[in-house]
């Protein structure tokens, strides 16, 4: 019986190798439709326009509620929606989303940035407002890449509880003015708060943005609306 089992195993392995060797991964382009959310009205009273990128697991219709404490007359919020949706938990009731994974990251990044461009073009943001770009958790990577690749001359960049893209460096942001306000916010009880890693990240980001201000809040891995007051 043992030689027969070995023979079957070898045949199975050979079949797998044949299928694997003949398998091809191809790529196509197509037109896709996605949503995004806004909060308040964009009009002559608007002073600040926020483009806010949520973290993994969020839908923008819920994430954008975190900005409801901002002055409604002066602040207009635009929240792009991560395109990849999935069910959260084992009951398959709640839906979350994700911006990127390690799978086909370069192409997916291009897709996400093109989508973000379409959102901004659709909003027709006036030039006389302050543009604030905010990234929370996974959204920090999208905010950073969008600003760098599109040369977005924002008035402020806010990074909350997220790592900055490793491929970006000081040269990618030389177009920003020294007056551009850069803020990094982290919760003291963030479960991902490892002192050595945080300190190393602060040194790296400080080299990219010399004017950066680091802040702490007493919470965890969260966007605390109170920390957004007086950011700009």
XYZ file of N, CA and C in Angstrom:
696
model
N 0.828 -1.214 0.000
C 0.000 0.000 0.000
C 0.863 1.265 0.000
N 2.001 1.207 0.707
C 2.822 2.393 0.807
C 3.344 2.876 -0.548
N 3.876 1.989 -1.437
C 4.312 2.457 -2.759
C 3.169 3.081 -3.567
N 1.938 2.513 -3.439
C 0.793 3.044 -4.161
C 0.454 4.451 -3.680
N 0.533 4.666 -2.355
C 0.246 5.989 -1.796
C 1.286 7.002 -2.267
N 2.531 6.573 -2.313
C 3.582 7.461 -2.803
C 3.348 7.811 -4.271
N 2.892 6.801 -5.062
C 2.624 7.025 -6.471
C 1.494 8.023 -6.655
N 0.427 7.869 -5.837
C -0.697 8.792 -5.919
C -0.270 10.203 -5.513
N 0.561 10.285 -4.497
C 1.043 11.587 -4.037
C 1.863 12.263 -5.120
N 2.717 11.511 -5.749
C 3.537 12.076 -6.817
C 2.688 12.531 -7.997
N 1.670 11.739 -8.342
C 0.781 12.122 -9.443
C 0.038 13.417 -9.106
N -0.429 13.479 -7.860
C -1.128 14.696 -7.428
C -0.209 15.897 -7.494
N 1.030 15.716 -7.028
C 2.001 16.802 -7.060
C 2.307 17.237 -8.487
N 2.473 16.266 -9.367
C 2.758 16.585 -10.768
C 1.598 17.337 -11.416
N 0.363 16.901 -11.082
C -0.812 17.582 -11.617
C -0.861 19.021 -11.136
N -0.543 19.223 -9.858
C -0.528 20.577 -9.295
C 0.506 21.442 -10.004
N 1.681 20.877 -10.250
C 2.746 21.623 -10.907
C 2.358 22.008 -12.333
N 1.677 21.091 -13.028
C 1.242 21.380 -14.393
C 0.244 22.532 -14.400
N -0.735 22.451 -13.479
C -1.741 23.509 -13.393
C -1.081 24.826 -13.011
N -0.155 24.776 -12.044
C 0.514 25.984 -11.580
C 1.336 26.623 -12.697
N 2.049 25.801 -13.431
C 2.906 26.315 -14.499
C 2.083 26.927 -15.637
N 0.858 26.449 -15.830
C 0.007 26.963 -16.902
C -0.850 28.154 -16.471
N -0.858 28.417 -15.161
C -1.676 29.512 -14.642
C -1.028 30.859 -14.950
N -1.860 31.832 -15.352
C -1.380 33.175 -15.659
C -2.256 34.200 -14.957
N -1.627 35.222 -14.438
C -2.369 36.331 -13.841
C -2.320 37.501 -14.815
N -3.482 37.927 -15.277
C -3.563 38.984 -16.278
C -4.192 40.241 -15.667
N -4.102 41.326 -16.382
C -4.586 42.599 -15.875
C -5.438 43.304 -16.928
N -6.535 43.911 -16.468
C -7.394 44.692 -17.356
C -7.718 46.027 -16.693
N -8.181 46.958 -17.472
C -8.669 48.237 -16.956
C -10.160 48.337 -17.243
N -10.886 48.928 -16.316
C -12.333 49.061 -16.493
C -12.810 50.261 -15.689
N -14.020 50.693 -15.927
C -14.602 51.820 -15.208
C -15.373 51.316 -13.998
N -15.098 51.910 -12.841
C -15.765 51.497 -11.602
C -16.490 52.690 -10.982
N -17.478 52.396 -10.141
C -18.233 53.429 -9.443
C -18.112 53.208 -7.945
N -17.871 54.277 -7.202
C -17.744 54.167 -5.753
C -18.399 55.382 -5.111
N -18.720 55.289 -3.847
C -19.351 56.381 -3.115
C -18.304 57.179 -2.340
N -18.721 58.304 -1.796
C -17.969 59.031 -0.776
C -18.967 59.857 0.005
N -18.554 60.377 1.156
C -19.480 61.115 2.013
C -18.992 62.531 2.242
N -19.938 63.449 2.473
C -19.604 64.825 2.838
C -20.418 65.223 4.058
N -19.931 66.244 4.742
C -20.612 66.742 5.940
C -20.633 68.268 5.893
N -21.784 68.850 6.155
C -22.017 70.292 6.126
C -22.125 70.793 4.683
N -22.111 72.113 4.508
C -22.275 72.711 3.182
C -21.020 73.469 2.781
N -20.688 73.386 1.511
C -19.570 74.139 0.964
C -20.126 75.413 0.344
N -19.869 76.562 1.001
C -20.401 77.836 0.518
C -19.454 78.978 0.891
N -19.938 80.207 0.779
C -19.079 81.365 1.023
C -18.638 81.495 2.478
N -19.303 80.786 3.385
C -18.920 80.830 4.803
C -17.843 79.802 5.157
N -17.572 78.895 4.250
C -16.611 77.824 4.519
C -15.192 78.382 4.593
N -14.491 78.046 5.664
C -13.093 78.449 5.826
C -12.136 77.276 5.639
N -12.572 76.102 6.063
C -11.711 74.925 6.009
C -12.399 73.781 5.276
N -11.701 73.185 4.340
C -12.171 71.966 3.690
C -11.245 70.827 4.124
N -11.832 69.801 4.709
C -11.091 68.638 5.180
C -11.291 67.476 4.209
N -10.192 66.860 3.785
C -10.261 65.594 3.055
C -9.758 64.534 4.023
N -10.644 63.643 4.459
C -10.319 62.731 5.562
C -10.373 61.274 5.079
N -9.290 60.554 5.338
C -9.173 59.160 4.921
C -9.318 58.262 6.149
N -10.337 57.425 6.138
C -10.650 56.585 7.293
C -9.675 55.418 7.445
N -9.790 54.733 8.565
C -8.970 53.556 8.820
C -9.657 52.287 8.361
N -8.969 51.167 8.503
C -9.504 49.881 8.071
C -10.743 49.523 8.887
N -11.737 48.992 8.194
C -12.963 48.560 8.856
C -14.092 49.575 8.838
N -13.811 50.797 8.394
C -14.827 51.848 8.410
C -15.601 51.925 7.096
N -16.785 52.487 7.195
C -17.523 53.022 6.056
C -17.627 54.523 6.300
N -17.525 55.331 5.251
C -17.460 56.772 5.441
C -18.718 57.355 6.081
N -19.865 56.740 5.848
C -21.094 57.297 6.408
C -21.097 57.249 7.930
N -20.267 56.387 8.507
C -20.104 56.343 9.959
C -18.872 57.142 10.394
N -17.790 57.007 9.664
C -16.544 57.690 10.007
C -16.722 59.204 10.027
N -17.473 59.732 9.088
C -17.603 61.179 8.964
C -18.329 61.804 10.152
N -19.066 60.996 10.897
C -19.769 61.518 12.070
C -18.798 61.998 13.146
N -17.557 61.499 13.116
C -16.561 61.909 14.099
C -16.203 63.382 13.972
N -16.541 63.993 12.839
C -16.189 65.385 12.601
C -17.371 66.327 12.839
N -18.417 65.806 13.437
C -19.638 66.578 13.646
C -19.446 67.672 14.692
N -18.393 67.569 15.514
C -18.168 68.570 16.560
C -17.503 69.838 16.022
N -16.963 69.773 14.816
C -16.352 70.956 14.222
C -17.425 71.977 13.852
N -17.054 73.253 13.868
C -17.982 74.309 13.514
C -18.579 74.047 12.130
N -19.885 73.935 12.069
C -20.550 73.506 10.834
C -20.542 74.577 9.746
N -20.477 75.824 10.131
C -20.460 76.892 9.136
C -19.080 77.044 8.496
N -18.039 76.768 9.260
C -16.687 77.029 8.780
C -16.000 75.811 8.184
N -16.509 74.608 8.474
C -15.819 73.384 8.069
C -16.680 72.501 7.169
N -16.097 72.103 6.069
C -16.741 71.182 5.126
C -15.859 69.942 5.033
N -16.462 68.776 5.221
C -15.698 67.524 5.307
C -15.989 66.651 4.097
N -14.936 66.133 3.482
C -15.040 65.181 2.367
C -14.352 63.894 2.794
N -15.084 62.801 2.761
C -14.534 61.516 3.197
C -14.579 60.501 2.058
N -13.473 60.299 1.350
C -13.413 59.238 0.332
C -13.626 57.869 0.965
N -14.225 56.964 0.202
C -14.551 55.617 0.681
C -13.587 54.577 0.106
N -12.939 53.821 0.988
C -12.082 52.726 0.521
C -12.911 51.762 -0.320
N -12.405 51.323 -1.463
C -13.223 50.543 -2.407
C -13.447 49.090 -2.025
N -12.554 48.501 -1.259
C -12.662 47.065 -0.960
C -13.536 46.845 0.271
N -14.678 46.210 0.085
C -15.613 45.959 1.177
C -15.545 44.493 1.624
N -15.877 44.275 2.883
C -15.901 42.906 3.397
C -16.820 42.849 4.619
N -17.272 41.647 4.965
C -18.101 41.469 6.151
C -17.224 41.375 7.391
N -17.638 42.079 8.458
C -16.912 42.058 9.725
C -17.598 41.093 10.683
N -16.779 40.287 11.363
C -17.353 39.358 12.322
C -17.884 38.099 11.674
N -18.432 37.234 12.508
C -18.911 35.933 12.020
C -20.408 35.914 11.719
N -21.104 37.018 12.026
C -22.544 37.041 11.774
C -22.881 37.606 10.393
N -21.861 38.114 9.682
C -22.037 38.634 8.317
C -23.125 39.709 8.242
N -23.127 40.583 9.236
C -24.111 41.665 9.254
C -23.456 43.032 9.018
N -22.347 43.273 9.704
C -21.665 44.564 9.570
C -20.659 44.524 8.415
N -20.532 45.655 7.724
C -19.628 45.749 6.577
C -18.524 46.758 6.882
N -17.303 46.390 6.542
C -16.165 47.282 6.671
C -15.468 47.429 5.338
N -14.388 48.182 5.328
C -13.654 48.380 4.076
C -12.166 48.525 4.347
N -11.388 48.389 3.290
C -9.935 48.486 3.393
C -9.388 49.209 2.169
N -8.350 50.025 2.381
C -7.741 50.752 1.277
C -6.810 49.862 0.461
N -5.866 49.234 1.150
C -4.833 48.458 0.470
C -4.474 47.223 1.277
N -3.893 46.247 0.609
C -3.273 45.098 1.276
C -1.898 44.903 0.640
N -1.219 43.849 1.031
C 0.088 43.557 0.434
C -0.049 42.945 -0.960
N -1.278 42.625 -1.371
C -1.530 42.021 -2.678
C -1.670 43.105 -3.744
N -0.794 43.071 -4.739
C -0.873 43.984 -5.885
C -0.964 45.436 -5.436
N -0.114 45.798 -4.497
C -0.209 47.101 -3.830
C -0.009 48.276 -4.778
N 0.951 48.196 -5.673
C 1.233 49.321 -6.562
C 0.041 49.659 -7.449
N -0.566 48.632 -8.046
C -1.725 48.866 -8.907
C -2.912 49.367 -8.102
N -3.137 48.778 -6.933
C -4.254 49.199 -6.098
C -4.071 50.637 -5.615
N -2.822 51.012 -5.347
C -2.553 52.391 -4.947
C -2.921 53.356 -6.062
N -2.560 53.023 -7.287
C -2.927 53.865 -8.433
C -4.438 53.991 -8.542
N -5.149 52.879 -8.357
C -6.613 52.911 -8.431
C -7.203 53.839 -7.373
N -6.693 53.723 -6.151
C -7.204 54.530 -5.039
C -6.922 56.011 -5.272
N -5.730 56.337 -5.761
C -5.379 57.735 -5.995
C -6.190 58.326 -7.151
N -6.431 57.534 -8.188
C -7.270 58.006 -9.293
C -8.698 58.269 -8.815
N -9.186 57.386 -7.958
C -10.522 57.570 -7.385
C -10.578 58.854 -6.550
N -9.553 59.077 -5.729
C -9.501 60.283 -4.901
C -9.476 61.535 -5.770
N -8.727 61.494 -6.858
C -8.714 62.620 -7.802
C -10.117 62.921 -8.314
N -10.864 61.869 -8.618
C -12.223 62.041 -9.137
C -13.136 62.672 -8.088
N -12.958 62.262 -6.837
C -13.753 62.851 -5.750
C -13.487 64.345 -5.643
N -12.210 64.720 -5.633
C -11.846 66.133 -5.483
C -12.321 66.944 -6.678
N -12.190 66.400 -7.869
C -12.655 67.104 -9.059
C -14.164 67.335 -9.000
N -14.884 66.360 -8.469
C -16.334 66.463 -8.379
C -16.776 67.527 -7.368
N -15.928 67.777 -6.365
C -16.285 68.736 -5.310
C -15.963 70.179 -5.684
N -15.035 70.385 -6.616
C -14.724 71.741 -7.085
C -14.415 72.676 -5.914
N -13.384 72.344 -5.161
C -13.013 73.103 -3.964
C -12.468 74.479 -4.359
N -12.985 75.551 -3.780
C -12.480 76.895 -4.111
C -11.059 77.109 -3.587
N -10.367 78.068 -4.158
C -8.966 78.311 -3.797
C -8.798 79.136 -2.528
N -9.869 79.779 -2.072
C -9.737 80.691 -0.940
C -10.003 80.026 0.410
N -10.000 78.691 0.468
C -10.216 77.989 1.730
C -8.927 77.294 2.154
N -8.870 76.942 3.429
C -7.759 76.144 3.925
C -8.036 74.680 3.626
N -7.086 74.005 3.006
C -7.243 72.587 2.703
C -6.501 71.775 3.753
N -7.239 70.955 4.477
C -6.670 70.111 5.528
C -6.847 68.660 5.126
N -5.753 67.921 5.049
C -5.795 66.499 4.705
C -5.525 65.707 5.976
N -6.422 64.778 6.277
C -6.299 63.977 7.496
C -6.332 62.492 7.157
N -5.433 61.746 7.775
C -5.445 60.297 7.640
C -5.484 59.663 9.008
N -6.384 58.710 9.180
C -6.474 57.976 10.438
C -6.111 56.512 10.205
N -5.192 55.980 10.989
C -4.777 54.578 10.911
C -4.312 54.234 9.488
N -4.958 53.294 8.827
C -4.560 52.930 7.469
C -4.676 54.105 6.505
N -5.549 55.039 6.829
C -5.743 56.205 5.973
C -4.538 57.131 5.912
N -3.615 57.024 6.890
C -2.403 57.845 6.860
C -1.590 57.548 5.604
N -1.524 56.274 5.247
C -0.735 55.885 4.067
C -1.334 56.451 2.790
N -2.667 56.524 2.715
C -3.323 57.067 1.522
C -3.149 58.581 1.480
N -3.317 59.227 2.612
C -3.159 60.683 2.665
C -1.753 61.091 2.231
N -0.739 60.405 2.762
C 0.634 60.732 2.424
C 0.951 60.509 0.960
N 0.500 59.383 0.419
C 0.776 59.069 -0.982
C 0.021 60.007 -1.925
N -1.187 60.378 -1.559
C -1.963 61.284 -2.412
C -1.304 62.658 -2.478
N -0.910 63.197 -1.329
C -0.259 64.502 -1.296
C 1.041 64.474 -2.092
N 1.853 63.420 -1.882
C 3.159 63.337 -2.541
C 3.034 63.162 -4.043
N 2.178 62.274 -4.479
C 2.087 61.953 -5.907
C 1.397 63.046 -6.709
N 0.426 63.727 -6.083
C -0.337 64.766 -6.792
C 0.161 66.170 -6.479
N 1.184 66.263 -5.629
C 1.734 67.570 -5.232
C 0.631 68.488 -4.701
N -0.119 67.957 -3.749
C -1.233 68.689 -3.149
C -0.683 69.719 -2.157
N -0.878 70.989 -2.455
C -0.373 72.047 -1.588
C -1.398 72.359 -0.499
N -1.515 71.443 0.433
C -2.475 71.598 1.520
C -1.917 72.553 2.577
N -2.835 73.110 3.360
C -2.429 73.995 4.452
C -2.057 73.214 5.701
N -2.574 72.002 5.803
C -2.271 71.182 6.974
C -2.424 69.704 6.633
N -1.585 68.894 7.265
C -1.674 67.435 7.179
C -1.745 66.900 8.592
N -2.777 66.107 8.864
C -2.976 65.526 10.193
C -2.889 64.009 10.078
N -1.987 63.410 10.844
C -1.816 61.956 10.849
C -2.171 61.426 12.227
N -3.113 60.478 12.271
C -3.592 59.963 13.543
C -3.445 58.446 13.596
N -2.650 57.967 14.540
C -2.532 56.529 14.835
C -2.208 55.684 13.611
N -1.316 56.181 12.764
C -0.968 55.417 11.566
C 0.481 55.616 11.171
N 1.044 54.609 10.502
C 2.409 54.687 10.030
C 2.498 55.385 8.691
N 3.589 56.131 8.492
C 3.790 56.863 7.254
C 4.435 55.945 6.222
N 4.054 56.048 4.935
C 4.591 55.157 3.900
C 6.117 55.165 3.865
N 6.698 53.975 3.860
C 8.156 53.861 3.943
C 8.860 54.315 2.675
N 8.164 54.302 1.537
C 8.829 54.667 0.289
C 8.944 56.177 0.095
N 8.247 56.957 0.942
C 8.280 58.404 0.803
C 9.408 59.015 1.624
N 9.977 60.100 1.113
C 11.075 60.764 1.817
C 10.930 62.284 1.702
N 11.913 62.996 2.219
C 11.873 64.458 2.267
C 11.682 65.065 0.881
N 12.358 64.513 -0.118
C 12.301 65.066 -1.473
C 10.892 65.031 -2.051
N 10.062 64.091 -1.592
C 8.697 63.975 -2.108
C 7.800 65.126 -1.665
N 8.250 65.899 -0.650
C 7.386 66.942 -0.091
C 8.040 68.319 -0.103
N 9.068 68.491 -0.894
C 9.748 69.778 -0.956
C 8.855 70.877 -1.530
N 7.800 70.489 -2.235
C 6.886 71.476 -2.825
C 6.012 72.139 -1.764
N 5.896 71.524 -0.582
C 5.083 72.102 0.481
C 5.787 73.312 1.083
N 5.020 74.296 1.472
C 5.588 75.472 2.114
C 5.948 75.151 3.562
N 6.903 75.880 4.081
C 7.325 75.648 5.470
C 6.202 75.984 6.451
N 5.243 76.795 5.995
C 4.109 77.160 6.861
C 3.064 76.052 6.945
N 3.180 75.045 6.083
C 2.214 73.945 6.128
C 2.276 73.265 7.496
N 1.142 73.195 8.147
C 1.109 72.644 9.497
C 0.998 71.119 9.434
N 1.941 70.436 10.059
C 1.967 68.972 10.080
C 1.796 68.513 11.518
N 0.818 67.665 11.765
C 0.540 67.197 13.120
C 0.406 65.677 13.138
N 1.045 65.050 14.116
C 0.925 63.599 14.311
C 0.321 63.369 15.691
N -0.784 62.623 15.744
C -1.507 62.400 16.997
C -1.568 60.896 17.297
N -1.280 60.555 18.543
C -1.263 59.143 18.941
C -1.869 58.997 20.328
N -2.613 57.907 20.539
C -3.206 57.639 21.841
C -2.222 56.977 22.787
N -2.196 57.423 24.015
C -1.284 56.858 25.004
C -1.590 55.393 25.297
N -2.835 54.986 25.089
C -3.238 53.604 25.360
C -3.433 52.803 24.079
N -2.875 53.291 23.001
C -2.951 52.584 21.725
C -2.250 51.229 21.861
N -2.956 50.119 21.577
C -2.330 48.796 21.708
C -1.148 48.594 20.775
N -1.039 49.432 19.739
C 0.082 49.333 18.811
C 1.231 50.268 19.206
N 1.076 50.929 20.371
C 2.064 51.884 20.855
C 3.237 51.129 21.480
N 4.256 50.871 20.684
C 5.496 50.303 21.185
C 6.539 51.413 21.180
N 7.048 51.741 22.351
C 7.874 52.936 22.528
C 9.022 53.010 21.532
N 9.755 51.927 21.355
C 10.913 51.953 20.463
C 10.496 52.224 19.019
N 9.429 51.548 18.573
C 8.960 51.741 17.205
C 8.413 53.154 17.006
N 7.686 53.656 18.004
C 7.119 54.997 17.910
C 8.235 56.037 17.837
N 9.254 55.891 18.667
C 10.359 56.846 18.666
C 11.116 56.804 17.346
N 11.321 55.614 16.799
C 12.010 55.484 15.515
C 11.182 56.123 14.402
N 9.865 55.926 14.462
C 8.974 56.512 13.459
C 8.972 58.037 13.567
N 9.013 58.562 14.777
C 9.034 60.009 14.978
C 10.295 60.631 14.383
N 11.411 59.941 14.551
C 12.670 60.435 13.993
C 12.600 60.463 12.472
N 12.062 59.390 11.887
C 11.969 59.301 10.428
C 11.037 60.367 9.865
N 9.871 60.530 10.481
C 8.897 61.502 9.978
C 9.390 62.930 10.199
N 10.129 63.146 11.272
C 10.694 64.464 11.542
C 11.680 64.861 10.452
N 12.388 63.893 9.899
C 13.309 64.180 8.798
C 12.563 64.582 7.530
N 11.362 64.035 7.364
C 10.540 64.368 6.193
C 9.841 65.705 6.378
N 9.303 65.916 7.591
C 8.581 67.151 7.913
C 9.240 67.812 9.128
N 10.222 68.652 8.938
C 10.924 69.275 10.075
C 10.003 70.060 11.000
N 8.886 70.568 10.464
C 7.991 71.413 11.249
C 6.922 70.612 11.999
N 6.992 69.299 11.983
C 5.923 68.464 12.539
C 5.767 68.659 14.039
N 4.527 68.588 14.491
C 4.197 68.644 15.917
C 3.608 67.293 16.323
N 4.149 66.716 17.391
C 3.659 65.434 17.893
C 2.761 65.679 19.102
N 1.593 65.048 19.061
C 0.642 65.185 20.164
C 0.213 63.806 20.664
N -0.184 63.766 21.935
C -0.729 62.555 22.538
C -2.119 62.852 23.074
N -2.991 61.843 23.037
C -4.269 61.951 23.740
C -4.395 60.727 24.653
N -5.206 60.801 25.700
C -5.233 59.742 26.716
C -5.935 58.462 26.278
N -6.476 58.414 25.065
C -7.221 57.240 24.613
C -6.359 56.201 23.944
N -7.022 55.344 23.140
C -6.343 54.245 22.470
C -6.172 54.502 20.991
N -6.382 53.425 20.189
C -6.231 53.521 18.739
C -7.537 54.066 18.166
N -7.675 55.371 18.260
C -8.943 55.996 17.914
C -8.727 57.421 17.444
N -9.727 57.938 16.763
C -9.740 59.347 16.389
C -10.589 60.063 17.419
N -9.933 60.832 18.264
C -10.627 61.573 19.311
C -10.984 62.955 18.776
N -12.280 63.244 18.582
C -12.677 64.533 17.992
C -12.138 65.742 18.746
N -11.905 65.590 20.050
C -11.414 66.720 20.851
C -10.026 67.159 20.404
N -9.245 66.230 19.836
C -7.889 66.575 19.410
C -7.890 67.363 18.103
N -9.038 67.435 17.434
C -9.116 68.150 16.163
C -9.356 69.644 16.350
N -9.767 70.041 17.554
C -10.049 71.444 17.817
C -8.757 72.247 17.773
N -8.803 73.383 17.132
C -7.651 74.294 17.030
C -6.456 73.687 16.292
N -6.713 72.691 15.440
C -5.613 72.145 14.640
C -5.176 73.140 13.583
N -6.125 73.959 13.138
C -5.769 74.983 12.164
C -6.558 76.260 12.427
